[in-house]
Amino acid sequence: MNKTLLLLLFFLGSFAAKENQFIARQGQISFFSYTSVENIEAKNNQVLSFLDIDKKEIAISMLMRAFVFKKDLMYEHFNESYIESDIFPKASFLGKIIDFNPLEEEQTKMVVGKLTIHGISKEVEIKTTIKNTNGNYSISGDFEVMVKDFDIKIPPVLASNIAKSISIKFNFKYQPYED
């Protein structure tokens, strides 16, 4: 079984019968990449995320095939040639929110953790905005990833047309977690 999946299952198992745990079943992640030929962008509205405010931890999991593109050909190239979704069907993130105060209404905090894409895990730091509205949390932010850091191969003939970094935006609205 994939190490990331085992970690996510372990993290989810720690949610059993505890308070102060939240779930976002339809989180949103989008990415944008500038190219000289045509910009590449896609959205995924089927992202699962768990938030444990006592432990100050967050877990995120998503299927790569759930990204929606404006053009079918982009979807096909993304899944077959670049991300290789048949081999690496999921991306995940496991992290800790630094200096998180669950009682504040709005705060900007760093989240530090392991981002896994294309079977490669990298430590990342992500600046986030966390809002607490009557005990319901939302987390949003954006960050950049380098294509080369996740061993995503770009054919040499296309290398000059593909951006070296990808802009990622995310937004999660959490509900109390119940078994």
Coordinates of C-alpha atoms in Angstrom, one line a residue, residues 22 61 80 139 161:
F22 CA -13.4 19.0 11.0
S61 CA -6.1 14.1 -0.5
E80 CA -1.4 10.5 -19.4
I139 CA -8.5 27.7 5.1
N161 CA 6.4 26.4 -24.0

